[in-house]
Tab-separated table of C-alpha atoms in Angstrom:
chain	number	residue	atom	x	y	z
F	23	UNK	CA	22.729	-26.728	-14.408
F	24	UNK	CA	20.908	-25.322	-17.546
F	25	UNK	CA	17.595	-24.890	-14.889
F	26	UNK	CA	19.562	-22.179	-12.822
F	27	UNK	CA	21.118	-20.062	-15.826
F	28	UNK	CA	19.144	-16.964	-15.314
F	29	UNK	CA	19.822	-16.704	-10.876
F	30	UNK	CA	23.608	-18.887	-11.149
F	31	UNK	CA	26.824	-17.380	-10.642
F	32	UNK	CA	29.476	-17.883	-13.564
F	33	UNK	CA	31.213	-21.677	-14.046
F	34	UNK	CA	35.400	-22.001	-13.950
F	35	UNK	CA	34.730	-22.253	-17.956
F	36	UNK	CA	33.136	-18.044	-17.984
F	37	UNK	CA	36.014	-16.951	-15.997
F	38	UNK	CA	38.447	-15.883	-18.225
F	39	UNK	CA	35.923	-14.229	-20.768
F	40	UNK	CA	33.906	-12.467	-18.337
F	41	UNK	CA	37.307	-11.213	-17.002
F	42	UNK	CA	38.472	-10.238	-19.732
F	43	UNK	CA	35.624	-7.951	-20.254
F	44	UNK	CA	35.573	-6.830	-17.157
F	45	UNK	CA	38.981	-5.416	-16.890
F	46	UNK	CA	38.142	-2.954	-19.878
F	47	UNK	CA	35.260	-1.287	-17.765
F	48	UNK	CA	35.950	2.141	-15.827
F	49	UNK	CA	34.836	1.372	-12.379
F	50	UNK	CA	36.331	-2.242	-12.626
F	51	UNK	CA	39.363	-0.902	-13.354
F	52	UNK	CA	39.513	1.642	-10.806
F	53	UNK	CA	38.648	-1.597	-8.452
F	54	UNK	CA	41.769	-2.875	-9.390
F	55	UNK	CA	43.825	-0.004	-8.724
F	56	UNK	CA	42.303	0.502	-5.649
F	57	UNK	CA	43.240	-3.292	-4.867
F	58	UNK	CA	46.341	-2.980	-6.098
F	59	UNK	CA	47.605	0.639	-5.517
F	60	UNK	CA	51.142	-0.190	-5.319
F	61	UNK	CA	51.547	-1.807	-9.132
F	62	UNK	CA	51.387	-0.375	-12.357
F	63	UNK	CA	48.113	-1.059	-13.965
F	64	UNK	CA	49.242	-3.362	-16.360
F	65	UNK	CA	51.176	-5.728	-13.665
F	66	UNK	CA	47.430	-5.724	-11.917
F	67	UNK	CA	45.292	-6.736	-15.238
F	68	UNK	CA	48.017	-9.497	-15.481
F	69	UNK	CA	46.935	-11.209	-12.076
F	70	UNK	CA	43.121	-10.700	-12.942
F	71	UNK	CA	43.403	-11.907	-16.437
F	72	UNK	CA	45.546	-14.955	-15.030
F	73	UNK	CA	42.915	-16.298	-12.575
F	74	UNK	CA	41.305	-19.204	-14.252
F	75	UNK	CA	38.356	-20.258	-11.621
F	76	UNK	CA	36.133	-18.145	-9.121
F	77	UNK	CA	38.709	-19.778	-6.563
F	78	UNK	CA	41.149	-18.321	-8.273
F	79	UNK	CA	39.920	-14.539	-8.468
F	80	UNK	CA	38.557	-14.760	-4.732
F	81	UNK	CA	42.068	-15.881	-3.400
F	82	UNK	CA	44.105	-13.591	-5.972
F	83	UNK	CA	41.748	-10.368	-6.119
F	84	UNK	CA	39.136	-9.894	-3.659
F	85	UNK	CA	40.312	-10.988	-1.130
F	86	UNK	CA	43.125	-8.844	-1.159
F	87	UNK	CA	40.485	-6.020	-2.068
F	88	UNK	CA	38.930	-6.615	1.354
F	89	UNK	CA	41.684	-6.821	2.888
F	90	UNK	CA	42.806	-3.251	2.047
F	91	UNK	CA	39.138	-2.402	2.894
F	92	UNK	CA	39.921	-3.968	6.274
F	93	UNK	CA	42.995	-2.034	6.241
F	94	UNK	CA	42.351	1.945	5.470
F	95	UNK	CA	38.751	1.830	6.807
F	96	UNK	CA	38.370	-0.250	9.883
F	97	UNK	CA	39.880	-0.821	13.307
F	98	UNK	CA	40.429	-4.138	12.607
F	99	UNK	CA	38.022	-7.321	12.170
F	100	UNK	CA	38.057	-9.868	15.246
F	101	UNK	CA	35.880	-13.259	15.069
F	102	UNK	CA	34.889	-15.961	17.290
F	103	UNK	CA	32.930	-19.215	16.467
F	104	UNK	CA	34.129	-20.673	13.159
F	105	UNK	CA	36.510	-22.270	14.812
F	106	UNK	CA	33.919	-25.225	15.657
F	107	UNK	CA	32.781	-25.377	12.129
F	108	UNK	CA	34.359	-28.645	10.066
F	109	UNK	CA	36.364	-27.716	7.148
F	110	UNK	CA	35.035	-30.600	4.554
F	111	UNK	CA	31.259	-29.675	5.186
F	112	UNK	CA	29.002	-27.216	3.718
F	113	UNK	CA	26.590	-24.764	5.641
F	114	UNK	CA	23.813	-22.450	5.466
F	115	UNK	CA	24.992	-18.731	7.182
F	116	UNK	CA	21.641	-17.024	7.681
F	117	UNK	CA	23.135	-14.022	9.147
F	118	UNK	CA	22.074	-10.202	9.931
F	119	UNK	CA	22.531	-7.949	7.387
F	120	UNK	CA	23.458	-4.421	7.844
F	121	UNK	CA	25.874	-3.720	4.878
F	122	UNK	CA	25.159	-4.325	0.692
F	123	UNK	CA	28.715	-5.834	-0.271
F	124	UNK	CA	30.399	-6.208	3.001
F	125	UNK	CA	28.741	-8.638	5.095
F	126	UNK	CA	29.271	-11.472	2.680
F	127	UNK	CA	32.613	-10.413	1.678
F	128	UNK	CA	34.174	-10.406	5.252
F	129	UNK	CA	32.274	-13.666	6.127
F	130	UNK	CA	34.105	-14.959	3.134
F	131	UNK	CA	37.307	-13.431	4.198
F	132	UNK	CA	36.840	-15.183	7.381
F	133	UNK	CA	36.409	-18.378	6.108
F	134	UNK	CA	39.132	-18.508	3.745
F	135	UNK	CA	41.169	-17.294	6.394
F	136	UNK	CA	40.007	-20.393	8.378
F	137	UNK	CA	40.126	-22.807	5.279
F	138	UNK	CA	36.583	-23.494	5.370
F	139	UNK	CA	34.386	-23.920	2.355
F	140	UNK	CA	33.534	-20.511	1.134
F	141	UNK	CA	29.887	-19.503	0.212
F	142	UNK	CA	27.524	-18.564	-2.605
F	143	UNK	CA	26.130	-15.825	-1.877
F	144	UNK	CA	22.357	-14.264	-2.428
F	145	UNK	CA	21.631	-10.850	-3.824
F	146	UNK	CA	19.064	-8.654	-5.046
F	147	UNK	CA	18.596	-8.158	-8.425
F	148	UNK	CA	17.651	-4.531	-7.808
F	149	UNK	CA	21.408	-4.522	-6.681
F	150	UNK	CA	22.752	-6.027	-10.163
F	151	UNK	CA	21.031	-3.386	-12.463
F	152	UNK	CA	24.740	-2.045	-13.790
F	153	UNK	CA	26.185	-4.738	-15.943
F	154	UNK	CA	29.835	-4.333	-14.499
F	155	UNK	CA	28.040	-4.812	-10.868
F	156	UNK	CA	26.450	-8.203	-12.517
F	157	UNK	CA	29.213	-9.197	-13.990
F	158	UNK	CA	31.849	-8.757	-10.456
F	159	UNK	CA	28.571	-10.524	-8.434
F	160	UNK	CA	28.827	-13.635	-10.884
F	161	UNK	CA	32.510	-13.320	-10.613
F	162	UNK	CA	32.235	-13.495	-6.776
F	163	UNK	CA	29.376	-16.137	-6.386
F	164	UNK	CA	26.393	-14.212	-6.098
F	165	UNK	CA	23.284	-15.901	-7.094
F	166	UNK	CA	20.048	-13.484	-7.648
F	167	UNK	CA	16.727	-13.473	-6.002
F	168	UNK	CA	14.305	-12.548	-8.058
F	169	UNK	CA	12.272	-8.976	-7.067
F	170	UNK	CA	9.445	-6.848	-7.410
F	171	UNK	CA	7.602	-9.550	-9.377
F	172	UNK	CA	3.733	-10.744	-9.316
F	173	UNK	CA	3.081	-13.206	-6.685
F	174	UNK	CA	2.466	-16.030	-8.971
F	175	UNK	CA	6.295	-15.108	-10.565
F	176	UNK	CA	7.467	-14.883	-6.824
F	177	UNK	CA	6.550	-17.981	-6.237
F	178	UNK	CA	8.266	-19.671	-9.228
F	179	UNK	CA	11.580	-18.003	-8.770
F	180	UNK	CA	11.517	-18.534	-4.935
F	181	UNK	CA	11.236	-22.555	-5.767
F	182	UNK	CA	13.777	-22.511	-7.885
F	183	UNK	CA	15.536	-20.622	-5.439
F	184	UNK	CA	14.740	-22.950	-2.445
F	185	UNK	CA	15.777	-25.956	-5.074
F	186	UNK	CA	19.277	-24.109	-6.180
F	187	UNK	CA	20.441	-23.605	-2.697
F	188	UNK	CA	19.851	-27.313	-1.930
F	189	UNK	CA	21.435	-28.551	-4.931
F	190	UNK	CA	24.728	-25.903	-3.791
F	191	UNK	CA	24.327	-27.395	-0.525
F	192	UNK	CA	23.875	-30.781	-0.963
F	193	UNK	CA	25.177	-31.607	-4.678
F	194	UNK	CA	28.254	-29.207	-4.951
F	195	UNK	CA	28.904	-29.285	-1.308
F	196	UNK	CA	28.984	-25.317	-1.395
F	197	UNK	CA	27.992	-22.956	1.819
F	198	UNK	CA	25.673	-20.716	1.623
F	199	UNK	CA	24.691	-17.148	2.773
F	200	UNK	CA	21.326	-15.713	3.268
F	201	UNK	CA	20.577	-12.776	4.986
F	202	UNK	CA	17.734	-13.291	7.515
F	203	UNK	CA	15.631	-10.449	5.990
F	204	UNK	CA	15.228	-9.323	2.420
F	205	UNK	CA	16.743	-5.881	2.468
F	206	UNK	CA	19.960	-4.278	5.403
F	207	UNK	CA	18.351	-3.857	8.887
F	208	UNK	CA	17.720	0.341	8.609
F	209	UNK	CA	16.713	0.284	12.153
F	210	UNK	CA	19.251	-1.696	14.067
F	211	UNK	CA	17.005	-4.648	15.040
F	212	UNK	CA	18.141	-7.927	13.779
F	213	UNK	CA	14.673	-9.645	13.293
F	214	UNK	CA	14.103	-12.586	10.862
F	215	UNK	CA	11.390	-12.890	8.229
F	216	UNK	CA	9.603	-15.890	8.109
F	217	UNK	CA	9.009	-15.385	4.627
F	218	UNK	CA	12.808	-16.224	4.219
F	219	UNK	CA	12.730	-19.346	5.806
F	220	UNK	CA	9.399	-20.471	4.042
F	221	UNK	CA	11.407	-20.198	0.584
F	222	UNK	CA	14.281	-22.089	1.987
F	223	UNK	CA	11.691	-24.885	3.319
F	224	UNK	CA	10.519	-25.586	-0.292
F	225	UNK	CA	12.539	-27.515	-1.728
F	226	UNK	CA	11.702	-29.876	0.802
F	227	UNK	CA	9.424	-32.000	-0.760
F	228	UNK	CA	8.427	-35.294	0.775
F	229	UNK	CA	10.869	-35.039	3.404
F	230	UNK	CA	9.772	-34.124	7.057
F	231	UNK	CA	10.709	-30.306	7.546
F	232	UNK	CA	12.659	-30.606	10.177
F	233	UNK	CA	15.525	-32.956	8.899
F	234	UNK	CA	15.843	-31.231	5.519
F	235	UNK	CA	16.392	-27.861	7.587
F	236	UNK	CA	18.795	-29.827	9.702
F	237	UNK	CA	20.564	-31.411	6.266
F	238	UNK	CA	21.452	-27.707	5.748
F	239	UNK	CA	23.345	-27.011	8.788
F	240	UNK	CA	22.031	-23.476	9.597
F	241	UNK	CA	24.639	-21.643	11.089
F	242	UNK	CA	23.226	-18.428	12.379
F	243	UNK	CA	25.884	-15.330	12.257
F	244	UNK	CA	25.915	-11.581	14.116
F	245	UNK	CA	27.770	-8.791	12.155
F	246	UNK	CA	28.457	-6.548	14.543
F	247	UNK	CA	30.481	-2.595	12.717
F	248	UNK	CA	31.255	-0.454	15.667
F	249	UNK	CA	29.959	2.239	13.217
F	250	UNK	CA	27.973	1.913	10.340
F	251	UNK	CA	29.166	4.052	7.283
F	252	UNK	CA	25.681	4.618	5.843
F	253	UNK	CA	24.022	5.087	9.076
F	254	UNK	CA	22.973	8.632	7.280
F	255	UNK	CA	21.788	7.085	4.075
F	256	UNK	CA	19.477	4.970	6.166
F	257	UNK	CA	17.780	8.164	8.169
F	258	UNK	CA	15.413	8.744	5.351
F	259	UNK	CA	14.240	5.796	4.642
F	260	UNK	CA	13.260	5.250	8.048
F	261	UNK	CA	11.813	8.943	8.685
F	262	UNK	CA	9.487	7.661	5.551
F	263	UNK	CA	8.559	4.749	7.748
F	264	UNK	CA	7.339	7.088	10.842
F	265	UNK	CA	5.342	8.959	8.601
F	266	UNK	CA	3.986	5.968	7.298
F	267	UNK	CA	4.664	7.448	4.049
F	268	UNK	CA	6.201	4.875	0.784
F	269	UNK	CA	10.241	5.735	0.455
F	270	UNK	CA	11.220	5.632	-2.811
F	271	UNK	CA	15.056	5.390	-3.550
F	272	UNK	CA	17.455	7.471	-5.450
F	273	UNK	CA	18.701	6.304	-8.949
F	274	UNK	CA	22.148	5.749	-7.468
F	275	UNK	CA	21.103	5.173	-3.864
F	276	UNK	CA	22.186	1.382	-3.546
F	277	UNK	CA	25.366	2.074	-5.649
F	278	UNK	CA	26.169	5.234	-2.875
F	279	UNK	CA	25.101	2.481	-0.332
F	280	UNK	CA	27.891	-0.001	-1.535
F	281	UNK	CA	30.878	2.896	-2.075
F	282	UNK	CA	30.303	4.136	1.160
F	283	UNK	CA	29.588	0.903	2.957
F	284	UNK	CA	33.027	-0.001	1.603
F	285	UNK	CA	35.367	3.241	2.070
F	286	UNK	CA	33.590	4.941	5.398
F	287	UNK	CA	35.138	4.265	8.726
F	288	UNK	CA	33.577	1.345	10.466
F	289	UNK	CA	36.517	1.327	13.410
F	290	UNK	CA	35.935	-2.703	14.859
F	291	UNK	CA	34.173	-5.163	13.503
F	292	UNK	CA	33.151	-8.153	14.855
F	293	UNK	CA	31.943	-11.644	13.435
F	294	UNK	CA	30.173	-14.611	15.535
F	295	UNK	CA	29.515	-17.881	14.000
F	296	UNK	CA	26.896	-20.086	16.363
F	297	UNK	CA	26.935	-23.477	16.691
F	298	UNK	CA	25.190	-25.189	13.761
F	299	UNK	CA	21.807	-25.886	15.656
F	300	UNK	CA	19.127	-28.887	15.333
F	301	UNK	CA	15.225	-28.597	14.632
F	302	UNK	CA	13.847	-31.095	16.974
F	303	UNK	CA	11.159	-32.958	15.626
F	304	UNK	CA	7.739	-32.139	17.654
F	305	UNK	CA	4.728	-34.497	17.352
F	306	UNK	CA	1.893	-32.403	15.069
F	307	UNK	CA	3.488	-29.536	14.565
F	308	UNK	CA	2.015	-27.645	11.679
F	309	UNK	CA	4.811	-26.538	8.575
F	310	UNK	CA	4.005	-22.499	10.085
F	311	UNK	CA	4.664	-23.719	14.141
F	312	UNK	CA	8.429	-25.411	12.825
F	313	UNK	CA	9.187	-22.178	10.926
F	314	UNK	CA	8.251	-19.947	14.090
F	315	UNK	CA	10.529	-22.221	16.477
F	316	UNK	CA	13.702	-21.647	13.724
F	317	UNK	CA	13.023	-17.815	13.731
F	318	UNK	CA	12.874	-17.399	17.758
F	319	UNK	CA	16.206	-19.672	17.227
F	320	UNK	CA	17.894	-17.662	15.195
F	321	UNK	CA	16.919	-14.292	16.464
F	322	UNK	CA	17.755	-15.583	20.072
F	323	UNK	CA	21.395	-16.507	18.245
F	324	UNK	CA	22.245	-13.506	16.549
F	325	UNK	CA	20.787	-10.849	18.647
F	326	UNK	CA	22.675	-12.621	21.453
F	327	UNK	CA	25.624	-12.984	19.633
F	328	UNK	CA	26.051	-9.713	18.636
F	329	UNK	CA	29.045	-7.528	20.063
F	330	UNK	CA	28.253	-4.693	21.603
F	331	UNK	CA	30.532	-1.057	21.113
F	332	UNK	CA	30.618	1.946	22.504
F	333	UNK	CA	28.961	3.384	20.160
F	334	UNK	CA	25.873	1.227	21.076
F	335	UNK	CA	25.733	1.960	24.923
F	336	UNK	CA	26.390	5.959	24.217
F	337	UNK	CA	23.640	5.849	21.768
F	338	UNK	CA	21.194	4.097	24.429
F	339	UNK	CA	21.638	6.127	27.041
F	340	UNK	CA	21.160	9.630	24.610
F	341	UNK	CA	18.153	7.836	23.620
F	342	UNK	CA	17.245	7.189	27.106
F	343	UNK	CA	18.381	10.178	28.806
F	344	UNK	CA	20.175	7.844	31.426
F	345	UNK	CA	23.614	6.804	32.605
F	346	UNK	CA	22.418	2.958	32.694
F	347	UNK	CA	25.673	1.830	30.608
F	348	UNK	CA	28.604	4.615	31.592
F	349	UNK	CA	30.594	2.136	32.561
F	350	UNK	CA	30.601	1.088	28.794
F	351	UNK	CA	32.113	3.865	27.845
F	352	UNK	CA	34.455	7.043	28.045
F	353	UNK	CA	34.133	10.261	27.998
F	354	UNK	CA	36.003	10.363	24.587
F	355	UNK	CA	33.759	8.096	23.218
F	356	UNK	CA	30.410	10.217	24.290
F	357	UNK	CA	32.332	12.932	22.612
F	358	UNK	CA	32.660	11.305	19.676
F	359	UNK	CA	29.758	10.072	18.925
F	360	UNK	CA	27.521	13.485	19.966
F	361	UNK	CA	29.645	14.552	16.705
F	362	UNK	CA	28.732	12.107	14.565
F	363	UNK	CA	25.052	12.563	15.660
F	364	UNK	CA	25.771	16.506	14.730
F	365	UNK	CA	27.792	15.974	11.656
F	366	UNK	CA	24.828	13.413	10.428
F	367	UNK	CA	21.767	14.460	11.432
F	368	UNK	CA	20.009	17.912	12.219
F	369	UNK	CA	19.848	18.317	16.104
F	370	UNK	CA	16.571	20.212	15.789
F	371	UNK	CA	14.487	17.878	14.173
F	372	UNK	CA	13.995	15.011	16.842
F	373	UNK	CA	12.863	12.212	14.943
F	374	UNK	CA	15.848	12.413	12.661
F	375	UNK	CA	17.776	12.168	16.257
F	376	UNK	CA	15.600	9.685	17.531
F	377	UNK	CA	15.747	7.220	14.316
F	378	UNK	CA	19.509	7.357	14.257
F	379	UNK	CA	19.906	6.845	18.032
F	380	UNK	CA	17.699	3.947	17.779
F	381	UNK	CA	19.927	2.449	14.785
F	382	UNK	CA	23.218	1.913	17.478
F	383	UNK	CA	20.905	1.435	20.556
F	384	UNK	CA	18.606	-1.051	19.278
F	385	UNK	CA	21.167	-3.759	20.117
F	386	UNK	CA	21.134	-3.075	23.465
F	387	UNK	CA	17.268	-2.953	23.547
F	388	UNK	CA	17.417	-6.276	22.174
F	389	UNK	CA	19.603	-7.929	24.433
F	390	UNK	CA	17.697	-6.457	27.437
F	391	UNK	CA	14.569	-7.851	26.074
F	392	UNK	CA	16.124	-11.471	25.470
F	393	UNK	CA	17.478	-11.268	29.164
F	394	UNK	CA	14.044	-10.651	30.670
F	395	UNK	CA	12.502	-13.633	28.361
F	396	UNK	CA	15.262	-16.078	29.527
F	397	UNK	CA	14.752	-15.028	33.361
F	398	UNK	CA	10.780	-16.307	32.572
């Protein structure tokens, strides 16, 4: 596996060491503690330094760590789907993405919970900058895509990309997540990028398109947090947008992202796994007109798949100035909201309103869209 040393996660054999490392770094530690508030210190580095595989230190550590997450932040997580998904074989989640650290580690959470294979994950390596945060990502089975590069470079490391998740997939028999966008969804709608498929398509080769994608089982998933803890983080980025002005990010911004994403109240969460779906082979279909067909797929999937809150009808029918979805809703959670919206944004500048409106109504949007298109 010497061709994938500079994107791979760690091997059973780097465990130990990189675990013993790890537990000597502040914010590692204070992981730890925070995983396991109850025990001395000492008790807890005894369980990390005993886990011997990435197995090991997902079942032992993190999972508990989410857990506890799960616990003093949420409202509880409820799931629906994976139930049709076959234990022994490996898929590709291409899900929407809306949190740094959390969507993958709940999806995970899920499936160990259901004793299906767990995944690899990808991430940013504008998100692995801190050595401790590339170290836990390699402990955890994150695999990096390559940023920020020339486009000759891009294209290199997104082959070798394309080729690593198909030897996961189909030599290791190891799931894998994407999400179906490089970068969170700021503005609440779950769209795909083509470019992400195109990279997955590449390590094709001589086989037709359409079975290799189907050789991956694509399961598309919808992450659906009642609230979103860095809903206010986002606001900037997407002011920047309006003004069609560049955003540049804060030294610390996607380490604030990840803390918050992870402590901040998210009340319910949801999790839908779709069927694994089929590219049907079309006679003369260009490699571009396939690609298009698995994008409308998976958008139709997710965006339809996605569970709706309170939170998302309140913040449609602010944006709207209507009472289309009161039925959705209570007074209480009107209330409620209007003080987030206060608490988050400033009321007097209505763009700031508007963008984080749209973040929670979006959803709605979407599935009124996809309801018109499927009455055509």
């Amino acid at each position: 596996m010497n061709n994938y040393d500079d994107i791979r996660f760690f091997n059973d054999a780097e465990v130990q060491v990189a675990l013993k490392s790890a537990v000597r770094h502040p914010m590692i530690k204070a992981l730890f503690q925070y995983t396991f508030k109850e025990m001395d210190y000492e008790k807890a580095k005894k369980i990390v330094l005993s886990c011997k595989s990435i197995n090991d230190f997902q079942r032992d550590v993190i999972s508990k760590t989410v857990e506890r997450v799960l616990d003093e932040s949420s409202a509880g997580l409820t799931t629906s789907g994976f139930s049709n998904l076959d234990p022994e074989k490996s898929y590709l989640y291409i899900s929407n993405h809306r949190d740094i650290v959390l969507d993958t580690s709940l999806i995970n959470v899920i499936l160990f919970r259901k004793n299906l294979i767990r995944t690899a994950s990808a991430i940013g390596d504008n998100l692995v900058q801190r050595p401790f945060v590339n170290a836990l990502s390699k402990l955890t089975r994150n695999f990096i895509v390559k940023r920020g590069a020339s486009p000759r470079e891009i294209l290199t490391s997104s082959k070798k990309l394309s080729e690593y998740i198909n030897f996961l997939i189909h030599e290791e028999n190891r799931s894998v997540w994407i999400a179906q966008r490089q970068g969170r969804t700021k503005d609440g709608n779950d769209i795909t990028e083509q470019g992400v498929l195109k990279m997955i398509a590449l390590a094709a080769g001589k086989r037709g398109l359409e079975n290799y994608l189907n050789s991956l089982r694509i399961v598309p998933v919808s992450i659906s947090y009642e609230y979103d803890p860095t809903d206010i983080l986002k606001v900037p980025e997407l002011l920047a947008k309006l003004a069609e002005q560049e955003y540049i990010k804060s030294e610390n911004e996607d380490f604030n992202s990840i803390l918050k994403g992870a402590l901040g109240q998210k009340k319910h969460i949801h999790i839908h796994a779709a069927q694994p779906f089929k590219v049907t082979e079309r006679a003369n279909q260009s490699t571009n007109q396939i690609l298009q067909r698995v994008v409308q797929h998976l958008d139709n999937e997710i965006q339809t798949n996605y569970k709706l809150w309170p939170t998302n009808y309140v913040a449609h029918d602010l944006l709207t100035s209507t009472s289309k979805y009161k039925a959705h809703y209570s007074d209480h959670d009107m209330q409620q909201f209007e003080r987030r919206l206060r608490l988050r944004v400033n009321v007097e500048d209505h763009k700031a309103v508007e963008s984080f409106l749209n973040m929670y109504a979006r959803p709605v949007l979407n599935k009124e869209k996809l309801a018109v298109t499927n009455e055509a």
